[in-house]
mmCIF file of C-alpha atoms and ligand atoms in Angstrom:
data_model
loop_
_atom_site.group_PDB
_atom_site.id
_atom_site.type_symbol
_atom_site.label_atom_id
_atom_site.label_comp_id
_atom_site.label_asym_id
_atom_site.label_seq_id
_atom_site.Cartn_x
_atom_site.Cartn_y
_atom_site.Cartn_z
ATOM 1 C CA UNK A 1 30.484 -30.950 43.286
ATOM 2 C CA UNK A 2 27.362 -29.973 41.344
ATOM 3 C CA UNK A 3 26.105 -26.493 42.069
ATOM 4 C CA UNK A 4 22.341 -26.330 42.559
ATOM 5 C CA UNK A 5 20.648 -23.443 40.832
ATOM 6 C CA UNK A 6 17.610 -21.978 42.631
ATOM 7 C CA UNK A 7 15.221 -19.681 40.867
ATOM 8 C CA UNK A 8 13.124 -17.601 43.307
ATOM 9 C CA UNK A 9 10.137 -16.164 41.525
ATOM 10 C CA UNK A 10 9.202 -18.516 38.648
ATOM 11 C CA UNK A 11 7.069 -16.305 36.426
ATOM 12 C CA UNK A 12 7.931 -15.139 32.852
ATOM 13 C CA UNK A 13 11.610 -14.549 33.493
ATOM 14 C CA UNK A 14 12.311 -17.152 36.178
ATOM 15 C CA UNK A 15 10.665 -20.057 34.400
ATOM 16 C CA UNK A 16 12.196 -19.248 31.033
ATOM 17 C CA UNK A 17 15.674 -18.776 32.470
ATOM 18 C CA UNK A 18 15.385 -21.844 34.781
ATOM 19 C CA UNK A 19 14.091 -24.093 32.040
ATOM 20 C CA UNK A 20 16.973 -23.110 29.769
ATOM 21 C CA UNK A 21 19.559 -23.928 32.487
ATOM 22 C CA UNK A 22 17.701 -27.233 33.126
ATOM 23 C CA UNK A 23 17.941 -27.965 29.385
ATOM 24 C CA UNK A 24 21.786 -27.506 29.689
ATOM 25 C CA UNK A 25 21.779 -30.216 32.327
ATOM 26 C CA UNK A 26 22.025 -28.067 35.508
ATOM 27 C CA UNK A 27 20.332 -29.051 38.733
ATOM 28 C CA UNK A 28 17.565 -26.399 38.797
ATOM 29 C CA UNK A 29 14.964 -25.936 41.430
ATOM 30 C CA UNK A 30 12.154 -23.378 41.223
ATOM 31 C CA UNK A 31 10.569 -21.437 44.072
ATOM 32 C CA UNK A 32 7.264 -19.639 43.783
ATOM 33 C CA UNK A 33 4.641 -18.440 46.283
ATOM 34 C CA UNK A 34 1.901 -18.988 43.632
ATOM 35 C CA UNK A 35 0.415 -22.410 43.664
ATOM 36 C CA UNK A 36 -0.671 -21.966 40.108
ATOM 37 C CA UNK A 37 2.884 -21.325 39.014
ATOM 38 C CA UNK A 38 4.088 -24.278 40.963
ATOM 39 C CA UNK A 39 1.489 -26.577 39.403
ATOM 40 C CA UNK A 40 2.465 -25.406 35.859
ATOM 41 C CA UNK A 41 6.211 -26.101 36.518
ATOM 42 C CA UNK A 42 5.399 -29.397 38.245
ATOM 43 C CA UNK A 43 3.422 -30.443 35.202
ATOM 44 C CA UNK A 44 6.603 -29.742 33.131
ATOM 45 C CA UNK A 45 8.556 -32.221 35.331
ATOM 46 C CA UNK A 46 10.338 -29.470 37.273
ATOM 47 C CA UNK A 47 11.401 -29.456 40.921
ATOM 48 C CA UNK A 48 9.441 -26.678 42.530
ATOM 49 C CA UNK A 49 8.621 -25.598 46.098
ATOM 50 C CA UNK A 50 6.965 -22.802 47.985
ATOM 51 C CA UNK A 51 10.078 -21.773 49.894
ATOM 52 C CA UNK A 52 13.830 -22.080 49.332
ATOM 53 C CA UNK A 53 15.666 -24.989 51.016
ATOM 54 C CA UNK A 54 19.456 -24.753 51.171
ATOM 55 C CA UNK A 55 20.279 -27.032 54.174
ATOM 56 C CA UNK A 56 21.437 -29.981 52.126
ATOM 57 C CA UNK A 57 23.588 -27.998 49.763
ATOM 58 C CA UNK A 58 27.322 -27.422 49.720
ATOM 59 C CA UNK A 59 27.209 -24.809 46.995
ATOM 60 C CA UNK A 60 24.314 -22.942 45.452
ATOM 61 C CA UNK A 61 23.520 -20.060 43.114
ATOM 62 C CA UNK A 62 20.184 -18.329 43.875
ATOM 63 C CA UNK A 63 18.655 -16.166 41.194
ATOM 64 C CA UNK A 64 16.141 -13.595 42.219
ATOM 65 C CA UNK A 65 13.535 -13.229 39.499
ATOM 66 C CA UNK A 66 10.778 -11.426 41.475
ATOM 67 C CA UNK A 67 8.294 -8.848 40.436
ATOM 68 C CA UNK A 68 9.341 -5.161 40.577
ATOM 69 C CA UNK A 69 6.329 -3.465 39.071
ATOM 70 C CA UNK A 70 6.571 0.314 38.669
ATOM 71 C CA UNK A 71 4.249 2.890 40.138
ATOM 72 C CA UNK A 72 4.334 6.575 39.318
ATOM 73 C CA UNK A 73 6.694 6.938 42.338
ATOM 74 C CA UNK A 74 9.112 4.294 40.983
ATOM 75 C CA UNK A 75 9.585 0.591 41.499
ATOM 76 C CA UNK A 76 7.492 -1.231 44.116
ATOM 77 C CA UNK A 77 10.047 -3.399 45.693
ATOM 78 C CA UNK A 78 7.800 -5.225 48.232
ATOM 79 C CA UNK A 79 7.976 -8.631 46.508
ATOM 80 C CA UNK A 80 11.718 -8.291 46.031
ATOM 81 C CA UNK A 81 12.221 -7.470 49.732
ATOM 82 C CA UNK A 82 10.011 -10.258 50.847
ATOM 83 C CA UNK A 83 11.632 -12.842 48.519
ATOM 84 C CA UNK A 84 15.103 -11.698 49.308
ATOM 85 C CA UNK A 85 14.569 -11.777 53.023
ATOM 86 C CA UNK A 86 13.218 -15.384 52.649
ATOM 87 C CA UNK A 87 16.488 -16.252 50.875
ATOM 88 C CA UNK A 88 18.419 -14.632 53.747
ATOM 89 C CA UNK A 89 16.463 -16.846 56.230
ATOM 90 C CA UNK A 90 17.577 -19.936 54.186
ATOM 91 C CA UNK A 91 21.177 -18.688 54.151
ATOM 92 C CA UNK A 92 21.015 -18.466 57.930
ATOM 93 C CA UNK A 93 20.061 -22.175 58.079
ATOM 94 C CA UNK A 94 22.879 -23.412 55.891
ATOM 95 C CA UNK A 95 26.608 -23.825 55.666
ATOM 96 C CA UNK A 96 26.454 -23.828 51.896
ATOM 97 C CA UNK A 97 28.497 -21.401 49.793
ATOM 98 C CA UNK A 98 25.776 -19.244 48.291
ATOM 99 C CA UNK A 99 25.823 -16.637 45.544
ATOM 100 C CA UNK A 100 22.627 -14.527 45.353
ATOM 101 C CA UNK A 101 22.247 -13.097 41.843
ATOM 102 C CA UNK A 102 19.549 -10.542 41.241
ATOM 103 C CA UNK A 103 17.848 -10.671 37.854
ATOM 104 C CA UNK A 104 14.893 -8.552 38.744
ATOM 105 C CA UNK A 105 14.971 -4.964 37.339
ATOM 106 C CA UNK A 106 15.863 -2.435 40.053
ATOM 107 C CA UNK A 107 17.179 1.004 40.651
ATOM 108 C CA UNK A 108 20.848 1.521 40.085
ATOM 109 C CA UNK A 109 22.526 0.761 43.398
ATOM 110 C CA UNK A 110 19.797 -1.539 44.719
ATOM 111 C CA UNK A 111 22.005 -4.582 45.052
ATOM 112 C CA UNK A 112 24.443 -2.741 47.401
ATOM 113 C CA UNK A 113 21.975 -0.596 49.228
ATOM 114 C CA UNK A 114 18.921 -2.813 49.562
ATOM 115 C CA UNK A 115 19.456 -6.451 48.617
ATOM 116 C CA UNK A 116 22.779 -6.882 50.432
ATOM 117 C CA UNK A 117 21.461 -5.320 53.644
ATOM 118 C CA UNK A 118 18.243 -7.270 53.465
ATOM 119 C CA UNK A 119 20.216 -10.500 53.110
ATOM 120 C CA UNK A 120 22.628 -9.631 55.846
ATOM 121 C CA UNK A 121 19.804 -8.712 58.291
ATOM 122 C CA UNK A 122 17.725 -11.811 57.550
ATOM 123 C CA UNK A 123 20.642 -14.221 57.586
ATOM 124 C CA UNK A 124 22.684 -12.759 60.373
ATOM 125 C CA UNK A 125 25.735 -13.198 58.087
ATOM 126 C CA UNK A 126 28.064 -11.017 56.124
ATOM 127 C CA UNK A 127 28.032 -10.454 52.361
ATOM 128 C CA UNK A 128 31.511 -11.000 50.903
ATOM 129 C CA UNK A 129 32.366 -13.391 53.752
ATOM 130 C CA UNK A 130 29.502 -15.834 54.259
ATOM 131 C CA UNK A 131 27.737 -15.367 50.900
ATOM 132 C CA UNK A 132 28.125 -13.279 47.779
ATOM 133 C CA UNK A 133 25.828 -10.883 45.928
ATOM 134 C CA UNK A 134 25.662 -10.135 42.221
ATOM 135 C CA UNK A 135 23.519 -8.382 39.683
ATOM 136 C CA UNK A 136 22.675 -10.253 36.428
ATOM 137 C CA UNK A 137 19.889 -8.294 34.792
ATOM 138 C CA UNK A 138 17.561 -9.913 32.319
ATOM 139 C CA UNK A 139 17.100 -8.557 28.808
ATOM 140 C CA UNK A 140 14.593 -11.031 27.408
ATOM 141 C CA UNK A 141 11.385 -9.985 25.567
ATOM 142 C CA UNK A 142 8.211 -11.271 27.171
ATOM 143 C CA UNK A 143 6.750 -12.438 23.779
ATOM 144 C CA UNK A 144 9.776 -14.540 22.988
ATOM 145 C CA UNK A 145 10.892 -15.322 26.584
ATOM 146 C CA UNK A 146 12.045 -18.912 26.078
ATOM 147 C CA UNK A 147 13.937 -18.216 22.774
ATOM 148 C CA UNK A 148 15.555 -15.088 24.231
ATOM 149 C CA UNK A 149 16.542 -16.960 27.403
ATOM 150 C CA UNK A 150 18.088 -19.744 25.338
ATOM 151 C CA UNK A 151 19.994 -17.332 23.108
ATOM 152 C CA UNK A 152 20.595 -14.063 24.891
ATOM 153 C CA UNK A 153 22.203 -11.475 22.683
ATOM 154 C CA UNK A 154 23.903 -10.023 25.818
ATOM 155 C CA UNK A 155 24.584 -11.185 29.350
ATOM 156 C CA UNK A 156 25.642 -8.666 31.887
ATOM 157 C CA UNK A 157 27.275 -9.647 35.198
ATOM 158 C CA UNK A 158 28.214 -7.209 37.997
ATOM 159 C CA UNK A 159 29.627 -8.161 41.362
ATOM 160 C CA UNK A 160 32.508 -7.021 43.660
ATOM 161 C CA UNK A 161 33.291 -10.671 44.300
ATOM 162 C CA UNK A 162 35.835 -12.307 42.038
ATOM 163 C CA UNK A 163 34.448 -15.704 42.781
ATOM 164 C CA UNK A 164 30.815 -14.713 42.075
ATOM 165 C CA UNK A 165 31.834 -13.110 38.724
ATOM 166 C CA UNK A 166 33.841 -16.138 37.631
ATOM 167 C CA UNK A 167 31.193 -18.612 38.678
ATOM 168 C CA UNK A 168 28.363 -16.772 37.013
ATOM 169 C CA UNK A 169 30.361 -16.234 33.877
ATOM 170 C CA UNK A 170 31.064 -19.965 33.626
ATOM 171 C CA UNK A 171 27.501 -20.716 34.194
ATOM 172 C CA UNK A 172 26.065 -18.338 31.589
ATOM 173 C CA UNK A 173 28.827 -18.266 28.942
ATOM 174 C CA UNK A 174 27.460 -21.462 27.281
ATOM 175 C CA UNK A 175 24.231 -19.549 26.375
ATOM 176 C CA UNK A 176 26.352 -17.516 23.877
ATOM 177 C CA UNK A 177 25.884 -13.808 23.023
ATOM 178 C CA UNK A 178 28.042 -10.892 24.215
ATOM 179 C CA UNK A 179 29.171 -11.393 27.817
ATOM 180 C CA UNK A 180 30.067 -8.275 29.786
ATOM 181 C CA UNK A 181 31.419 -8.580 33.263
ATOM 182 C CA UNK A 182 31.946 -5.716 35.717
ATOM 183 C CA UNK A 183 33.386 -5.547 39.197
ATOM 184 C CA UNK A 184 30.336 -3.895 40.744
ATOM 185 C CA UNK A 185 26.647 -4.586 40.665
ATOM 186 C CA UNK A 186 25.573 -0.963 40.041
ATOM 187 C CA UNK A 187 27.040 -0.864 36.473
ATOM 188 C CA UNK A 188 25.057 -3.907 35.570
ATOM 189 C CA UNK A 189 21.807 -2.549 37.042
ATOM 190 C CA UNK A 190 22.353 0.798 35.261
ATOM 191 C CA UNK A 191 23.016 -0.978 31.959
ATOM 192 C CA UNK A 192 19.618 -2.785 32.166
ATOM 193 C CA UNK A 193 17.634 0.398 32.973
ATOM 194 C CA UNK A 194 19.535 2.581 30.472
ATOM 195 C CA UNK A 195 19.001 -0.112 27.856
ATOM 196 C CA UNK A 196 15.242 0.150 28.132
ATOM 197 C CA UNK A 197 15.228 3.979 28.387
ATOM 198 C CA UNK A 198 17.348 4.038 25.224
ATOM 199 C CA UNK A 199 14.816 1.886 23.445
ATOM 200 C CA UNK A 200 12.002 4.048 24.814
ATOM 201 C CA UNK A 201 13.682 7.229 23.631
ATOM 202 C CA UNK A 202 14.302 5.707 20.155
ATOM 203 C CA UNK A 203 10.613 4.813 19.828
ATOM 204 C CA UNK A 204 9.404 8.201 21.043
ATOM 205 C CA UNK A 205 11.908 9.885 18.649
ATOM 206 C CA UNK A 206 10.434 7.976 15.725
ATOM 207 C CA UNK A 207 6.903 8.668 16.864
ATOM 208 C CA UNK A 208 7.640 12.373 16.975
ATOM 209 C CA UNK A 209 9.150 12.111 13.466
ATOM 210 C CA UNK A 210 6.114 10.124 12.380
ATOM 211 C CA UNK A 211 3.809 13.154 13.200
ATOM 212 C CA UNK A 212 6.000 15.386 10.987
ATOM 213 C CA UNK A 213 6.020 12.755 8.155
ATOM 214 C CA UNK A 214 2.232 12.396 8.525
ATOM 215 C CA UNK A 215 1.855 16.219 8.183
ATOM 216 C CA UNK A 216 3.907 16.147 5.065
ATOM 217 C CA UNK A 217 1.926 13.055 3.659
ATOM 218 C CA UNK A 218 5.121 10.930 3.707
ATOM 219 C CA UNK A 219 5.578 7.254 4.613
ATOM 220 C CA UNK A 220 7.322 7.516 7.881
ATOM 221 C CA UNK A 221 8.812 3.968 7.439
ATOM 222 C CA UNK A 222 10.679 5.177 4.315
ATOM 223 C CA UNK A 223 12.265 7.914 6.329
ATOM 224 C CA UNK A 224 12.926 5.819 9.433
ATOM 225 C CA UNK A 225 14.365 2.845 7.682
ATOM 226 C CA UNK A 226 16.684 4.964 5.545
ATOM 227 C CA UNK A 227 17.940 6.934 8.514
ATOM 228 C CA UNK A 228 18.427 3.671 10.478
ATOM 229 C CA UNK A 229 20.755 2.560 7.677
ATOM 230 C CA UNK A 230 22.528 5.842 7.025
ATOM 231 C CA UNK A 231 22.904 7.569 10.399
ATOM 232 C CA UNK A 232 26.394 7.191 11.835
ATOM 233 C CA UNK A 233 25.017 5.825 15.090
ATOM 234 C CA UNK A 234 23.754 2.803 13.088
ATOM 235 C CA UNK A 235 26.958 1.692 11.601
ATOM 236 C CA UNK A 236 29.370 3.035 14.219
ATOM 237 C CA UNK A 237 28.098 1.773 17.662
ATOM 238 C CA UNK A 238 30.423 4.073 19.573
ATOM 239 C CA UNK A 239 29.252 7.247 17.743
ATOM 240 C CA UNK A 240 27.791 9.852 20.202
ATOM 241 C CA UNK A 241 27.949 7.688 23.384
ATOM 242 C CA UNK A 242 30.739 9.352 25.266
ATOM 243 C CA UNK A 243 29.128 11.455 27.951
ATOM 244 C CA UNK A 244 30.101 15.036 28.856
ATOM 245 C CA UNK A 245 30.571 16.547 25.467
ATOM 246 C CA UNK A 246 27.901 18.499 23.498
ATOM 247 C CA UNK A 247 27.332 17.948 19.773
ATOM 248 C CA UNK A 248 28.409 20.874 17.559
ATOM 249 C CA UNK A 249 29.852 21.386 14.015
ATOM 250 C CA UNK A 250 28.127 22.568 11.033
ATOM 251 C CA UNK A 251 25.229 20.166 10.650
ATOM 252 C CA UNK A 252 23.730 18.811 13.867
ATOM 253 C CA UNK A 253 22.753 22.079 15.559
ATOM 254 C CA UNK A 254 21.688 23.613 12.258
ATOM 255 C CA UNK A 255 19.514 20.761 11.228
ATOM 256 C CA UNK A 256 17.963 20.297 14.632
ATOM 257 C CA UNK A 257 17.120 23.954 14.744
ATOM 258 C CA UNK A 258 15.725 23.675 11.232
ATOM 259 C CA UNK A 259 13.398 20.797 11.917
ATOM 260 C CA UNK A 260 12.109 22.302 15.231
ATOM 261 C CA UNK A 261 11.494 25.653 13.462
ATOM 262 C CA UNK A 262 9.716 23.873 10.546
ATOM 263 C CA UNK A 263 7.536 21.792 12.917
ATOM 264 C CA UNK A 264 6.563 24.821 14.880
ATOM 265 C CA UNK A 265 5.747 26.763 11.774
ATOM 266 C CA UNK A 266 3.201 24.080 10.806
ATOM 267 C CA UNK A 267 1.729 23.880 14.294
ATOM 268 C CA UNK A 268 3.365 20.554 15.404
ATOM 269 C CA UNK A 269 4.697 20.016 18.947
ATOM 270 C CA UNK A 270 8.166 18.423 18.997
ATOM 271 C CA UNK A 271 8.994 18.167 22.676
ATOM 272 C CA UNK A 272 11.565 15.454 22.257
ATOM 273 C CA UNK A 273 13.491 17.472 19.562
ATOM 274 C CA UNK A 274 13.320 20.515 21.894
ATOM 275 C CA UNK A 275 14.576 18.406 24.760
ATOM 276 C CA UNK A 276 17.513 17.261 22.621
ATOM 277 C CA UNK A 277 18.389 20.921 22.090
ATOM 278 C CA UNK A 278 17.915 21.786 25.784
ATOM 279 C CA UNK A 279 20.189 18.967 26.966
ATOM 280 C CA UNK A 280 22.845 19.962 24.445
ATOM 281 C CA UNK A 281 22.597 23.648 25.433
ATOM 282 C CA UNK A 282 23.029 22.691 29.120
ATOM 283 C CA UNK A 283 26.036 20.380 28.371
ATOM 284 C CA UNK A 284 27.732 23.182 26.285
ATOM 285 C CA UNK A 285 27.091 25.726 29.168
ATOM 286 C CA UNK A 286 28.771 23.331 31.598
ATOM 287 C CA UNK A 287 31.679 22.513 29.213
ATOM 288 C CA UNK A 288 32.380 26.193 28.634
ATOM 289 C CA UNK A 289 32.154 26.904 32.366
ATOM 290 C CA UNK A 290 34.669 24.111 33.046
ATOM 291 C CA UNK A 291 37.021 25.452 30.309
ATOM 292 C CA UNK A 292 36.793 28.998 31.717
ATOM 293 C CA UNK A 293 37.572 27.564 35.170
ATOM 294 C CA UNK A 294 40.569 25.673 33.847
ATOM 295 C CA UNK A 295 41.824 28.757 32.004
ATOM 296 C CA UNK A 296 41.449 30.920 35.182
ATOM 297 C CA UNK A 297 43.370 28.346 37.143
ATOM 298 C CA UNK A 298 46.244 28.133 34.765
ATOM 299 C CA UNK A 299 46.378 31.987 34.449
ATOM 300 C CA UNK A 300 46.441 32.228 38.230
ATOM 301 C CA UNK A 301 49.241 29.627 38.456
ATOM 302 C CA UNK A 302 51.409 31.325 35.715
HETATM 303 N N1 LIG B 401 8.656 -10.045 31.710
HETATM 304 C C1 LIG B 401 9.664 -9.559 30.977
HETATM 305 O O1 LIG B 401 9.629 -9.485 29.785
HETATM 306 C C2 LIG B 401 10.850 -9.060 31.722
HETATM 307 C C3 LIG B 401 12.065 -8.825 30.921
HETATM 308 C C4 LIG B 401 13.191 -8.391 31.561
HETATM 309 C C5 LIG B 401 13.253 -8.246 32.974
HETATM 310 N N2 LIG B 401 12.036 -8.421 33.684
HETATM 311 C C6 LIG B 401 12.137 -8.175 35.101
HETATM 312 O O2 LIG B 401 12.199 -9.474 35.722
HETATM 313 C C7 LIG B 401 11.552 -9.468 37.023
HETATM 314 C C8 LIG B 401 10.536 -10.581 37.011
HETATM 315 O O3 LIG B 401 9.509 -10.268 36.061
HETATM 316 P P1 LIG B 401 8.467 -11.397 35.558
HETATM 317 O O4 LIG B 401 7.922 -10.842 34.273
HETATM 318 O O5 LIG B 401 9.113 -12.708 35.476
HETATM 319 O O6 LIG B 401 7.402 -11.337 36.736
HETATM 320 P P2 LIG B 401 6.253 -12.383 36.870
HETATM 321 O O7 LIG B 401 5.170 -11.618 37.629
HETATM 322 O O8 LIG B 401 5.832 -13.095 35.680
HETATM 323 O O9 LIG B 401 6.868 -13.474 37.918
HETATM 324 C C9 LIG B 401 7.232 -13.215 39.225
HETATM 325 C C10 LIG B 401 6.965 -14.427 39.965
HETATM 326 O O10 LIG B 401 7.399 -14.295 41.265
HETATM 327 C C11 LIG B 401 6.526 -14.950 42.231
HETATM 328 N N3 LIG B 401 6.787 -14.381 43.544
HETATM 329 C C12 LIG B 401 6.274 -13.186 44.145
HETATM 330 N N4 LIG B 401 6.762 -13.066 45.310
HETATM 331 C C13 LIG B 401 7.483 -14.128 45.611
HETATM 332 C C14 LIG B 401 8.270 -14.630 46.691
HETATM 333 N N5 LIG B 401 8.303 -13.838 47.834
HETATM 334 N N6 LIG B 401 8.846 -15.731 46.634
HETATM 335 C C15 LIG B 401 8.869 -16.586 45.578
HETATM 336 N N7 LIG B 401 8.092 -16.177 44.470
HETATM 337 C C16 LIG B 401 7.472 -14.925 44.468
HETATM 338 C C17 LIG B 401 5.181 -14.671 41.628
HETATM 339 O O11 LIG B 401 4.196 -15.568 42.073
HETATM 340 C C18 LIG B 401 5.435 -14.817 40.065
HETATM 341 O O12 LIG B 401 5.189 -16.148 39.632
HETATM 342 C C19 LIG B 401 10.973 -8.099 37.103
HETATM 343 O O13 LIG B 401 11.869 -7.318 37.860
HETATM 344 C C20 LIG B 401 10.876 -7.582 35.736
HETATM 345 O O14 LIG B 401 10.879 -6.193 35.637
HETATM 346 C C21 LIG B 401 10.862 -8.812 33.070
#
């Protein structure tokens, strides 16, 4: 039995991802509310419609690739809700075995607390019994969307359903790259958002260092590229990523204090470096408090 792949939301992500699956020989059908998007995909020979139809299917995977633009209050999930509820209405009208896999970027926990209830309400059916839900976040870059979709460096799948995890892994493994599969959607959602925040923090760090290099009349690229080769975080991917422990030792606190003091002495603001120190101070305070608590408990017990 051939599983139909439906892509709901056929913009940058949906069209790139769907075209890649189509190229691998899958039965891909696009859905988009925009007539312009539908016309573009139709002109490329794709099957595309305004709404999802599942009545004739026995088995289907529905990917949600809907807009989730951010506002200063967080993500605007209106399009995601509307699109998800329309998928739920299609699930109501079919006996097909359906996996709904969200690729839109969302808050950690959105699959379990929003997408799943939206689908249950609109379908009148139960997740985990009548259909399954998963998170498969997208990591492609807009400027190279098709190339990245065809050769993802990482694919992350999260679902509490064994069947959904296995099915999605079989579908996406042929694309290559690192495949990481988790037994819950929230881990996958958190990986996506943390990935972008990590990239953002890295860029802001080097912009802050650029202001210091600029002050010193140095080429910041010489500094950044050398550090990117030499710092342990570059050649040891697990360095510094275990949460809950502050950094210490002879060099890290000393050199951080040194660079902050130097920057301040020449009138440069270094809020990110100060934040690095503040986070470490807070984690140290909490670790010591926990140690004191453990010591007090063991003294009381002896
Ligand atoms: N663009 C990127 O580089 C990128 C990378 C990674 C993740 N993402 C995430 O992927 C998601 C999609 O982003 P995008 O860039 O493809 O957005 P996009 O705006 O290019 O495409 C979204 C498409 O969804 C359609 N749509 C809106 N409501 C619909 C509905 N109810 N039913 C069917 N179609 C509907 C729109 O017409 C549009 O064509 C977002 O959550 C985004 O954050 C984007």
